[in-house]
Short mmCIF file of N, CA, C and O in Angstrom, two decimals:
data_model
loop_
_atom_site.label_atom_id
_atom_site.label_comp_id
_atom_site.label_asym_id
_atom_site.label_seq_id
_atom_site.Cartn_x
_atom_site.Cartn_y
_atom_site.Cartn_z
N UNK A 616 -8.18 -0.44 0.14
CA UNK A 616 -9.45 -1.14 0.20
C UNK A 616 -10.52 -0.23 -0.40
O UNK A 616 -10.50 0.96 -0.06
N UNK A 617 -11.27 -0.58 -1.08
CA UNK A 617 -12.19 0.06 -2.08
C UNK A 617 -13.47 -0.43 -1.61
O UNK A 617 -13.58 -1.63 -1.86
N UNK A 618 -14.51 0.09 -1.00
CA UNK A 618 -15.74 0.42 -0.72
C UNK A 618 -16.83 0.09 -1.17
O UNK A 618 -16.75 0.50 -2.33
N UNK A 619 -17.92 -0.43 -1.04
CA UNK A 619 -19.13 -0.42 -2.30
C UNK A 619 -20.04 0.72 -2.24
O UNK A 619 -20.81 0.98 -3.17
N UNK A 620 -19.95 1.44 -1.09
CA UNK A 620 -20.62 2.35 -1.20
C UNK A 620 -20.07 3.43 -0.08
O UNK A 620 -19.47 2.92 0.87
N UNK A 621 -20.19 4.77 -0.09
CA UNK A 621 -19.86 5.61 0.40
C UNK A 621 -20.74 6.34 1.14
O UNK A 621 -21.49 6.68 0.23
N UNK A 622 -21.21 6.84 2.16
CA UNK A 622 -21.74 7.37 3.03
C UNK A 622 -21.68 7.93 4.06
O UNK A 622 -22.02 7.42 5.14
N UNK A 623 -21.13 9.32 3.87
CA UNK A 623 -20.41 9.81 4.86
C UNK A 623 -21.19 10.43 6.42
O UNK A 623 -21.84 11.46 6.22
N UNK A 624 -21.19 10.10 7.38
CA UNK A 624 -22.02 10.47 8.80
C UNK A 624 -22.05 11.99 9.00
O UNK A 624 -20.87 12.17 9.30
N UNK A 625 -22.55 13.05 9.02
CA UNK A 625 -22.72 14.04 9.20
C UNK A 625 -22.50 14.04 10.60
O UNK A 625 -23.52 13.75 11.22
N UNK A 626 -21.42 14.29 11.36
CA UNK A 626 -22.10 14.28 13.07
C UNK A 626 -21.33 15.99 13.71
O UNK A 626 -20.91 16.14 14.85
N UNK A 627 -21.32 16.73 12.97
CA UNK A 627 -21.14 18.25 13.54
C UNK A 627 -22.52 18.85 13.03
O UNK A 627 -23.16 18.73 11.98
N UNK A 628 -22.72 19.62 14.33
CA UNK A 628 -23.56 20.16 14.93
C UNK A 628 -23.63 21.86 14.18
O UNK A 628 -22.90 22.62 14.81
N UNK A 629 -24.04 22.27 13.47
CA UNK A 629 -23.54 23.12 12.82
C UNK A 629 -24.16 24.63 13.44
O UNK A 629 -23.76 25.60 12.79
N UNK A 630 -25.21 24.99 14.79
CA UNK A 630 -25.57 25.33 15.34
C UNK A 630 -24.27 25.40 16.87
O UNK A 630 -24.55 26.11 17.83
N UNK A 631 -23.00 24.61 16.86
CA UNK A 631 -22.13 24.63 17.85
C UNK A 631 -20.89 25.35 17.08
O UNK A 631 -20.15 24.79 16.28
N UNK A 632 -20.83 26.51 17.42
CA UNK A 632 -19.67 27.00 16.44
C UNK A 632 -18.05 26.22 17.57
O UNK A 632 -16.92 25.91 17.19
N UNK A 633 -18.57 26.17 18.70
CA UNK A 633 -17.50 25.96 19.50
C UNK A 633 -16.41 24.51 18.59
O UNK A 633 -16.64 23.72 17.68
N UNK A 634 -14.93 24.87 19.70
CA UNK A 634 -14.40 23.71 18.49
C UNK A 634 -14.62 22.15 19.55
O UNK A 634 -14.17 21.06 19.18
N UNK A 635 -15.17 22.28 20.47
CA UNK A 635 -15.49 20.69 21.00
C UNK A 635 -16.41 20.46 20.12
O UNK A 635 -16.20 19.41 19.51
N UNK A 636 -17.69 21.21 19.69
CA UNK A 636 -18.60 21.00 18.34
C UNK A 636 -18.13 20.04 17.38
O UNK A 636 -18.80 19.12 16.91
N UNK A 637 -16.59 20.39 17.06
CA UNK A 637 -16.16 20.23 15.77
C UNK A 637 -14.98 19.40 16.20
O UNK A 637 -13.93 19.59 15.59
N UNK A 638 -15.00 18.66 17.00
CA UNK A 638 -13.70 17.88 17.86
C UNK A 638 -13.83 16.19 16.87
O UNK A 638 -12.93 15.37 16.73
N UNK A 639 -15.16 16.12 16.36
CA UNK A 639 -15.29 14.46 15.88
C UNK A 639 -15.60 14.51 14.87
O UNK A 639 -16.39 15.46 14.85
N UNK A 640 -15.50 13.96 13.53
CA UNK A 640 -15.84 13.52 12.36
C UNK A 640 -16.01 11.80 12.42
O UNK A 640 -15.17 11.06 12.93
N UNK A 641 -17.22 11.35 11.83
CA UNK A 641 -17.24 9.93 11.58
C UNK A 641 -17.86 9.62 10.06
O UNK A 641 -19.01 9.88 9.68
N UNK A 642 -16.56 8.87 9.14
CA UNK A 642 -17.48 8.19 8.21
C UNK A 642 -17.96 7.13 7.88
O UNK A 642 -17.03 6.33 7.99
N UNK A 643 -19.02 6.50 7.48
CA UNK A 643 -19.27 5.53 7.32
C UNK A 643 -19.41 5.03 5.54
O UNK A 643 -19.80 5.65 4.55
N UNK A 644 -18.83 3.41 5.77
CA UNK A 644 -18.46 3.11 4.20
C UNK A 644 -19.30 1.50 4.78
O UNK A 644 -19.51 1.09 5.92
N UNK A 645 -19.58 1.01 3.63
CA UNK A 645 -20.11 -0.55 3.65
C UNK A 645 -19.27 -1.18 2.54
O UNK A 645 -18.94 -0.60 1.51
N UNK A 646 -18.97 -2.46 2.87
CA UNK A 646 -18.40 -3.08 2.18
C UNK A 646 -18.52 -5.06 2.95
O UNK A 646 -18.08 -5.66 3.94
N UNK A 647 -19.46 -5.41 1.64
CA UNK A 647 -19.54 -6.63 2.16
C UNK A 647 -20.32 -6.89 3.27
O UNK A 647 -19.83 -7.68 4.08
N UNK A 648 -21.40 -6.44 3.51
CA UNK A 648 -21.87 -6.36 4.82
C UNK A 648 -21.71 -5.69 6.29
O UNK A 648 -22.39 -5.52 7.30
N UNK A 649 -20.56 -5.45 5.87
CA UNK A 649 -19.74 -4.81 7.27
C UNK A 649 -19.87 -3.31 7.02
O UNK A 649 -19.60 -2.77 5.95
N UNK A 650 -20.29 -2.73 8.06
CA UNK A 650 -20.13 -1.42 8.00
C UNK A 650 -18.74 -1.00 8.77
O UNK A 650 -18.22 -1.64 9.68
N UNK A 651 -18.17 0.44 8.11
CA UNK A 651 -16.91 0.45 8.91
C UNK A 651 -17.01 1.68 9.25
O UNK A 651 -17.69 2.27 8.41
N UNK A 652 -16.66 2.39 10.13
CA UNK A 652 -17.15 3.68 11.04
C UNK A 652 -15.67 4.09 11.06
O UNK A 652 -14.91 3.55 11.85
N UNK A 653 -15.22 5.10 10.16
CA UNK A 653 -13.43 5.99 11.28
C UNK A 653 -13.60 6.99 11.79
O UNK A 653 -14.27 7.79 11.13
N UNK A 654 -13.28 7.29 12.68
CA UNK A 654 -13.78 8.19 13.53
C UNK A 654 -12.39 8.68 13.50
O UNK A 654 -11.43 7.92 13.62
N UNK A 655 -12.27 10.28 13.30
CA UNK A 655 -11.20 11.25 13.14
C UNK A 655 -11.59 12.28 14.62
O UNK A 655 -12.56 12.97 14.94
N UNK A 656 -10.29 11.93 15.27
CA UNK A 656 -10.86 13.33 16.46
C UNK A 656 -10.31 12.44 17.68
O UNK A 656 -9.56 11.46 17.74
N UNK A 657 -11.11 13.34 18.82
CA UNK A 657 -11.04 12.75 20.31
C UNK A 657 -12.40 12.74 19.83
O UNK A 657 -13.09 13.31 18.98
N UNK A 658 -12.53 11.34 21.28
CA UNK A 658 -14.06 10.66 21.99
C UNK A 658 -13.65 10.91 23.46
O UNK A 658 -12.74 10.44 24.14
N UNK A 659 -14.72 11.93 23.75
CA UNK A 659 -14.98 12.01 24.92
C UNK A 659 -16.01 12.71 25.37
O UNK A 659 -16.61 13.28 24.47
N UNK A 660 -16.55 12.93 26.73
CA UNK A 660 -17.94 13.31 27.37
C UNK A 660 -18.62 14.24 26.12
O UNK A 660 -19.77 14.00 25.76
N UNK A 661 -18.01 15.06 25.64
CA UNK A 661 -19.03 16.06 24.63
C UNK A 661 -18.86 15.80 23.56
O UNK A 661 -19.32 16.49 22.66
N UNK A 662 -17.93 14.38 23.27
CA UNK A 662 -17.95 14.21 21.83
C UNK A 662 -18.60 12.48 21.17
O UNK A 662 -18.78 12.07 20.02
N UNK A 663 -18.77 11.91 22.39
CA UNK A 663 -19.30 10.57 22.40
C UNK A 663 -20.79 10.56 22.23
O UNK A 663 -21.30 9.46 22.43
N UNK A 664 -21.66 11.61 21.88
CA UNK A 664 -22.70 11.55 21.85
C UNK A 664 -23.08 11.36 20.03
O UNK A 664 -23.96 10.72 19.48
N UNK A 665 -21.89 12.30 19.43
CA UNK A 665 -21.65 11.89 17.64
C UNK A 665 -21.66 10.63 17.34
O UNK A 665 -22.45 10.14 16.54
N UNK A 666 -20.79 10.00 17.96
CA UNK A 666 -19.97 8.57 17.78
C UNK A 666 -21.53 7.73 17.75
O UNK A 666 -21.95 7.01 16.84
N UNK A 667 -22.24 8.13 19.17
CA UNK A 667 -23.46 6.91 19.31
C UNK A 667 -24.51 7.21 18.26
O UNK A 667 -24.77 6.14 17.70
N UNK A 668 -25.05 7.94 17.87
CA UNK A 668 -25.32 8.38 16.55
C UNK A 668 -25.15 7.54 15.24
O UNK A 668 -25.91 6.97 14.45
N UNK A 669 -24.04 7.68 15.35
CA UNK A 669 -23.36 7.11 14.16
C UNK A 669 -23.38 5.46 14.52
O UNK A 669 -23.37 4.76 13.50
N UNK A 670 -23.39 4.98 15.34
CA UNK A 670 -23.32 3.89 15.69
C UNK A 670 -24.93 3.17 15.50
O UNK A 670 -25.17 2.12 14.88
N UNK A 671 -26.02 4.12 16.26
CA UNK A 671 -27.16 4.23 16.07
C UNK A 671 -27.78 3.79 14.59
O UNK A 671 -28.65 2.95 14.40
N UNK A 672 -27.23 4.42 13.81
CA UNK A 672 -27.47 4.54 12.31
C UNK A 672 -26.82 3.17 11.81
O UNK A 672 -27.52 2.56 11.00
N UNK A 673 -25.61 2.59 12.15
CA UNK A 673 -25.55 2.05 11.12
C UNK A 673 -26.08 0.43 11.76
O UNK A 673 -26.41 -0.57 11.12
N UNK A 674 -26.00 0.65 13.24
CA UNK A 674 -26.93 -1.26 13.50
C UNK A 674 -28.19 -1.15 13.12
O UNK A 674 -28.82 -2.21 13.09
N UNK A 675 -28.93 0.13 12.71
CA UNK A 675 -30.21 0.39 12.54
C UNK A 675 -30.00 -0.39 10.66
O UNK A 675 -31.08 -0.63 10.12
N UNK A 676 -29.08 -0.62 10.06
CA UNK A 676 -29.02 -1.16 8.64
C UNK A 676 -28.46 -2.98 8.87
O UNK A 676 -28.09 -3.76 7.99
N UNK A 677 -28.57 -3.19 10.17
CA UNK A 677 -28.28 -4.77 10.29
C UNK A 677 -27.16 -5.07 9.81
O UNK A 677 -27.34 -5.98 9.00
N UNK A 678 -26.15 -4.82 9.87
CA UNK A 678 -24.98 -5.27 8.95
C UNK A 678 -24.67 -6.48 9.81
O UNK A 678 -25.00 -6.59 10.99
N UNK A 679 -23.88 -7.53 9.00
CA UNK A 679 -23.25 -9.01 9.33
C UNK A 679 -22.09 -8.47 10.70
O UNK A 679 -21.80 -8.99 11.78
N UNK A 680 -21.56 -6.95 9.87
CA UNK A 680 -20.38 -6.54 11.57
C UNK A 680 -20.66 -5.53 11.69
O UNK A 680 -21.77 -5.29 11.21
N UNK A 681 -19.97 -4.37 12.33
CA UNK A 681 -19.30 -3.55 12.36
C UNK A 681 -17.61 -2.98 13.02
O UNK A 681 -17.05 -3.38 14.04
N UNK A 682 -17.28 -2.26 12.32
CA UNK A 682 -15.89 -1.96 12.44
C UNK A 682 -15.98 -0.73 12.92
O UNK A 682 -16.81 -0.12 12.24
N UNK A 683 -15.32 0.26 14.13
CA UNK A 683 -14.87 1.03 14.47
C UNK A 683 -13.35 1.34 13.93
O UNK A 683 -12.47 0.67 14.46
N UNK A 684 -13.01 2.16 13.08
CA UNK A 684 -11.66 2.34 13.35
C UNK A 684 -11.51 3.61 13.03
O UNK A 684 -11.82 4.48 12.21
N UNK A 685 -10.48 3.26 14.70
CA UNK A 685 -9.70 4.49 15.61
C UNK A 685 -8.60 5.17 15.50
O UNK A 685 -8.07 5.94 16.29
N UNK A 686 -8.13 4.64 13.91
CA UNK A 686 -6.58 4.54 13.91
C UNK A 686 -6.28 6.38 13.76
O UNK A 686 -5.25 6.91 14.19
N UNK A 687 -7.43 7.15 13.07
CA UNK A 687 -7.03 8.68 13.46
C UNK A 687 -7.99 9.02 14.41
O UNK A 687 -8.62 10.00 14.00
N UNK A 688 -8.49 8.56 15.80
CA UNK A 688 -8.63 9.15 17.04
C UNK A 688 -7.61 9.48 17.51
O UNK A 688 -6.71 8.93 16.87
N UNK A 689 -7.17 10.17 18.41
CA UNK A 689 -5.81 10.57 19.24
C UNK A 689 -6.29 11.14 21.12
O UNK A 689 -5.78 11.82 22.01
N UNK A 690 -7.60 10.30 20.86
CA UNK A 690 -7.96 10.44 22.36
C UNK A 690 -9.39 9.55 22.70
O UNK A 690 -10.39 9.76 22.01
N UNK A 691 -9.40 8.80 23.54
CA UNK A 691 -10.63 7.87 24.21
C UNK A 691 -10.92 8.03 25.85
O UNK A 691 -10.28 7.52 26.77
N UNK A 692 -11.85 8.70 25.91
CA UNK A 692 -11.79 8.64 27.31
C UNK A 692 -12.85 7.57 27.44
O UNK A 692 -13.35 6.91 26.53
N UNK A 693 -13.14 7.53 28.91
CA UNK A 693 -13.89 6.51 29.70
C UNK A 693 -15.70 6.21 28.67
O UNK A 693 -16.42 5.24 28.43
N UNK A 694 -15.72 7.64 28.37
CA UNK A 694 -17.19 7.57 27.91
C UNK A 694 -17.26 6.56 26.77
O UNK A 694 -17.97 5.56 26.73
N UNK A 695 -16.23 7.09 25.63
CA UNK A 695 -16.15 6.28 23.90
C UNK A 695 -16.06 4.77 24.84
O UNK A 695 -16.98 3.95 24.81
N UNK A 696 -14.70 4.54 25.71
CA UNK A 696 -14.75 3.14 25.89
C UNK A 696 -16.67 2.47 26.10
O UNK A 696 -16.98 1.37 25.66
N UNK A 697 -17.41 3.12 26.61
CA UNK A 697 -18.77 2.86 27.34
C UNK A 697 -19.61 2.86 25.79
O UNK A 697 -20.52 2.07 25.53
N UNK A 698 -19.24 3.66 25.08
CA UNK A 698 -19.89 3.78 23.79
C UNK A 698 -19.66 2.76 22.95
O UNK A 698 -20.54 2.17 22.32
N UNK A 699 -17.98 2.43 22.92
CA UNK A 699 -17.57 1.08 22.27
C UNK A 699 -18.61 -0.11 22.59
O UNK A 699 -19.45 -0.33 21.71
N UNK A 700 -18.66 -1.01 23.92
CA UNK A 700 -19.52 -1.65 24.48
C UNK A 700 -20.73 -1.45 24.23
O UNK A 700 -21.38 -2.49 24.12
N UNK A 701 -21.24 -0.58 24.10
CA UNK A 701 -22.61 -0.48 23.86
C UNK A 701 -23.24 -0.59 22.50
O UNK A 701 -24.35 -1.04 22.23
N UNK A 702 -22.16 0.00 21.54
CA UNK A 702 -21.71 -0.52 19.85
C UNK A 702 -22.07 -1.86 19.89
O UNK A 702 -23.07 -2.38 19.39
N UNK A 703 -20.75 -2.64 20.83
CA UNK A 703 -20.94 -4.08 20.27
C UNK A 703 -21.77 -5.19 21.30
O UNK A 703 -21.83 -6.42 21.23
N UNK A 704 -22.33 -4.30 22.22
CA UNK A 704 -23.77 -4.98 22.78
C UNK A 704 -24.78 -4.76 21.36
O UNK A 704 -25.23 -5.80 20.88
N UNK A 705 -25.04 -3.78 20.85
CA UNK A 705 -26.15 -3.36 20.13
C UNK A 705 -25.44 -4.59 18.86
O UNK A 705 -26.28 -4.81 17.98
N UNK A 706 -24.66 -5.05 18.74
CA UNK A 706 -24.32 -5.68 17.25
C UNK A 706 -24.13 -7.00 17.40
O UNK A 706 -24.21 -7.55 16.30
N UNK A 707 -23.85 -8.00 18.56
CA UNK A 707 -23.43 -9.43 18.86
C UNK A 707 -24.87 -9.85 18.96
O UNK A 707 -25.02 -10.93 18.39
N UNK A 708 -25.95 -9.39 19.47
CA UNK A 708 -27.00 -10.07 20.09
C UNK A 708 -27.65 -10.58 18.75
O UNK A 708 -28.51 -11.44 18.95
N UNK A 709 -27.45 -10.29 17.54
CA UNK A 709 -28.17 -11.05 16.21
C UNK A 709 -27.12 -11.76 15.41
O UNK A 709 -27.46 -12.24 14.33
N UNK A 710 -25.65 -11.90 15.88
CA UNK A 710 -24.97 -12.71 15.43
C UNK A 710 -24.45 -12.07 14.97
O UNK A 710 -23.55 -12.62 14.33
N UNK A 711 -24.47 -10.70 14.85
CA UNK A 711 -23.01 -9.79 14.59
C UNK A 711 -21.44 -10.00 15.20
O UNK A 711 -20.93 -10.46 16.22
N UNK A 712 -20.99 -9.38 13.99
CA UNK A 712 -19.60 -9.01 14.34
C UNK A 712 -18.80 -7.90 14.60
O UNK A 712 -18.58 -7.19 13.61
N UNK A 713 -18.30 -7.55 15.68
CA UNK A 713 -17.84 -6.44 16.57
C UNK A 713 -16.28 -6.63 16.37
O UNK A 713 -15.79 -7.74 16.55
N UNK A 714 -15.57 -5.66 16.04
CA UNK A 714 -14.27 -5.05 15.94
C UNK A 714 -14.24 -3.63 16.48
O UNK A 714 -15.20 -3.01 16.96
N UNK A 715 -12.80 -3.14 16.30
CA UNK A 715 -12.35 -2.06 17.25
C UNK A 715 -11.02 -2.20 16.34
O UNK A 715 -10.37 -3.21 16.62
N UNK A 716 -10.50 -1.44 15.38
CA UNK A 716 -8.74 -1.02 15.19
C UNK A 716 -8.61 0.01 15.82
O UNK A 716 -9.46 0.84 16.13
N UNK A 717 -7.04 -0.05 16.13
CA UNK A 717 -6.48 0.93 16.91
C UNK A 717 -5.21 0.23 17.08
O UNK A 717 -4.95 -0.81 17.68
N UNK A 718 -4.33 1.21 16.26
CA UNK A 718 -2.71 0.72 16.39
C UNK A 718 -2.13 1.36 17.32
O UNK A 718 -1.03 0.99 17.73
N UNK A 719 -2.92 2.69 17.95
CA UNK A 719 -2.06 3.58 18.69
C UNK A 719 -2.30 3.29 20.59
O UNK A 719 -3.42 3.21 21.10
N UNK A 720 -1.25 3.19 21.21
CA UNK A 720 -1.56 2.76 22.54
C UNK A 720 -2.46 3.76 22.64
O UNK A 720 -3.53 3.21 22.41
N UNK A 721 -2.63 4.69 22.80
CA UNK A 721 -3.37 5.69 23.08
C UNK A 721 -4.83 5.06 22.95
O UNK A 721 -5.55 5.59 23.79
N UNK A 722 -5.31 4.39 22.40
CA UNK A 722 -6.22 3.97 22.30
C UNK A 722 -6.14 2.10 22.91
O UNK A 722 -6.88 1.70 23.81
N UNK A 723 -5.68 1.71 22.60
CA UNK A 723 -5.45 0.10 22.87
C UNK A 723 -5.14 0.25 23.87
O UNK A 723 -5.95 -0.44 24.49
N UNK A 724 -4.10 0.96 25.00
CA UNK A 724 -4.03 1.02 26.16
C UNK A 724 -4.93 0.85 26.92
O UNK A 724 -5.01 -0.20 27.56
N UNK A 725 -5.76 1.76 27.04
CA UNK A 725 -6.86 1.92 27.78
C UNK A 725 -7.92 0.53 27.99
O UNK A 725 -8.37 0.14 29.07
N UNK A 726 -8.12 0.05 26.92
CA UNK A 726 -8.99 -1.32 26.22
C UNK A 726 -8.02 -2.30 27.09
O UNK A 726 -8.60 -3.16 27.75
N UNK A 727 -6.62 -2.25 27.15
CA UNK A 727 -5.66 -3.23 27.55
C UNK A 727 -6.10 -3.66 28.87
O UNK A 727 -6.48 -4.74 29.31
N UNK A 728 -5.92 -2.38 29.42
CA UNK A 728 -5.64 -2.35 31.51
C UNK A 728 -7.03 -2.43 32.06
O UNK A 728 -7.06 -2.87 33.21
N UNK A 729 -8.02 -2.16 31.63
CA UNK A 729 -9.49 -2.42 31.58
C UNK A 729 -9.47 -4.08 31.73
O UNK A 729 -9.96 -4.57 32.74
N UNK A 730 -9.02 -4.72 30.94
CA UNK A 730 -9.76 -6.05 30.29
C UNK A 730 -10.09 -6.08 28.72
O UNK A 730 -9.90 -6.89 27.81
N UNK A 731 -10.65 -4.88 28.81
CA UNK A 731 -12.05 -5.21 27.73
C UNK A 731 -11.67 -5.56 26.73
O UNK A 731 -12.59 -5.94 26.01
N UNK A 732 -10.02 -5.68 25.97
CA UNK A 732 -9.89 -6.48 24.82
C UNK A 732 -9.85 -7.95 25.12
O UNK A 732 -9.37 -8.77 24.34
N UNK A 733 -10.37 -8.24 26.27
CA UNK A 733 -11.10 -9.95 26.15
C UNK A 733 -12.91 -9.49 25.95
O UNK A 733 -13.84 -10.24 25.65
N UNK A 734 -12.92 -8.52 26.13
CA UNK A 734 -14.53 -8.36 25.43
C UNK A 734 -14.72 -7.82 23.84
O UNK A 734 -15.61 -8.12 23.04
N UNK A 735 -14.09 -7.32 23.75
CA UNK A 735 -13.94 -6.40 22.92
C UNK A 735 -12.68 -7.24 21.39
O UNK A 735 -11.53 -7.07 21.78
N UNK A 736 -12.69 -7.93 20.09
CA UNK A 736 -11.74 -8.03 19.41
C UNK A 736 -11.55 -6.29 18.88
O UNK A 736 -12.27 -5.48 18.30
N UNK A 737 -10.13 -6.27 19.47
CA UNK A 737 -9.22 -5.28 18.73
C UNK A 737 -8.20 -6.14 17.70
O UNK A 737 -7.89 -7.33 17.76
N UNK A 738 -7.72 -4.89 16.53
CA UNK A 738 -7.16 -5.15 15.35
C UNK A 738 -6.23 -4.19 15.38
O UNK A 738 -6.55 -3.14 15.95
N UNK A 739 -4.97 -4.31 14.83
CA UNK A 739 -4.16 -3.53 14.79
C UNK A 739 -4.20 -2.48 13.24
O UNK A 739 -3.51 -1.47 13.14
N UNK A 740 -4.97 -2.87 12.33
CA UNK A 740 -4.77 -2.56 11.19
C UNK A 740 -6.29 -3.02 10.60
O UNK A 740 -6.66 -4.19 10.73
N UNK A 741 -7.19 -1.93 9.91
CA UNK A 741 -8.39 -2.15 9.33
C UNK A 741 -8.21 -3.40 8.19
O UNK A 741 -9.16 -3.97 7.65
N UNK A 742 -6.89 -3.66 7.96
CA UNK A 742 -6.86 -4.68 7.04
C UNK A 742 -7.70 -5.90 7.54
O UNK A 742 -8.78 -6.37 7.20
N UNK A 743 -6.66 -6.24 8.58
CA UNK A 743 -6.63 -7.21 9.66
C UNK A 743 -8.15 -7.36 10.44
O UNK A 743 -8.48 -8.49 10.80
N UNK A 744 -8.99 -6.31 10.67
CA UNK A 744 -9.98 -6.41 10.82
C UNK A 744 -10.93 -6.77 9.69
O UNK A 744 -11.52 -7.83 9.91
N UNK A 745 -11.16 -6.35 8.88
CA UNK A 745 -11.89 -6.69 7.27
C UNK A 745 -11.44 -8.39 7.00
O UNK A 745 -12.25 -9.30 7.18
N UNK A 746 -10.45 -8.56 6.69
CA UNK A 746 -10.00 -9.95 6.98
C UNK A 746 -10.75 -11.02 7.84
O UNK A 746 -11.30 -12.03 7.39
N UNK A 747 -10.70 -10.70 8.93
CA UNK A 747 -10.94 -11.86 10.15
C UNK A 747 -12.58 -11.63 10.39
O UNK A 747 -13.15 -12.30 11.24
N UNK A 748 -13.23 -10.73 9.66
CA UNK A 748 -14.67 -10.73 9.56
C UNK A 748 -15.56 -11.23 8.46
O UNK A 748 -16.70 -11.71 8.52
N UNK A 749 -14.57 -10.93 7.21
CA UNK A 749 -15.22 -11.78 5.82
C UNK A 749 -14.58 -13.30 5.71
O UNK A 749 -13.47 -13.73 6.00
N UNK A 750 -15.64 -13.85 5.21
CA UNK A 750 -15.30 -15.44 5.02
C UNK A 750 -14.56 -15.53 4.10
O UNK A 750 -14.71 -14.67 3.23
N UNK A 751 -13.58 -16.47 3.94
CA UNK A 751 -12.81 -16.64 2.58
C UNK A 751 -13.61 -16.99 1.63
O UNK A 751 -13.18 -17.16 0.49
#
């Protein structure tokens, strides 16, 4: 999938030499309205504050969706889940569209036993998400 524009999120702290500092990378790409956020790393208490940031930034550009994908996270704790929600509170209320990929239980698990993938559409594959958000 090819991009229209590239814009990558700066979210290390470059004043934190520590490696929780350096635990998250997020980039952001637009395509079609949709912004798509991958977040490389664990989300959790000291690292979910990047993520909202980044999240911050891109409903602050109105996009038609946004896409989270998790597919190289390899950890979600309680907080990202709270961050997720708050993503797609900040994005449904103007008629946005809210996604979440994540092929790895590690991530979908959690979303599972919760509920919240009846709040929350998860995608198994950013394809599959890009898809079911653009109109034919």
């Amino acid at each position: 999938m090819r991009a229209d524009s590239f814009e990558p999120v700066v979210v290390d702290d470059d004043q934190d030499a520590s490696r929780a500092g350096r635990a998250l990378a997020v980039i952001s790409t637009q395509r079609d309205q949709l912004i798509i956020l991958t977040v490389h790393g664990s989300i959790d208490l000291l690292t979910v504050p990047q993520l909202g940031a980044a999240v911050l930034e891109a409903v602050s550009e109105q996009p038609r969706g946004l896409i989270v994908d998790l597919t190289a996270t390899d950890f979600l704790a309680s907080s990202g889940i709270a961050a997720l929600l708050a993503a797609h509170a900040a994005v449904t209320p103007a008629g946005g569209r809210f996604g979440v990929v994540g092929g790895h239980p590690a991530i979908t698990r959690p979303l599972r036993l919760t509920g919240l993938d009846d709040t929350l559409d998860l995608y198994p594959t950013l394809a599959d998400a890009f898809s079911a958000m653009v109109p034919d």
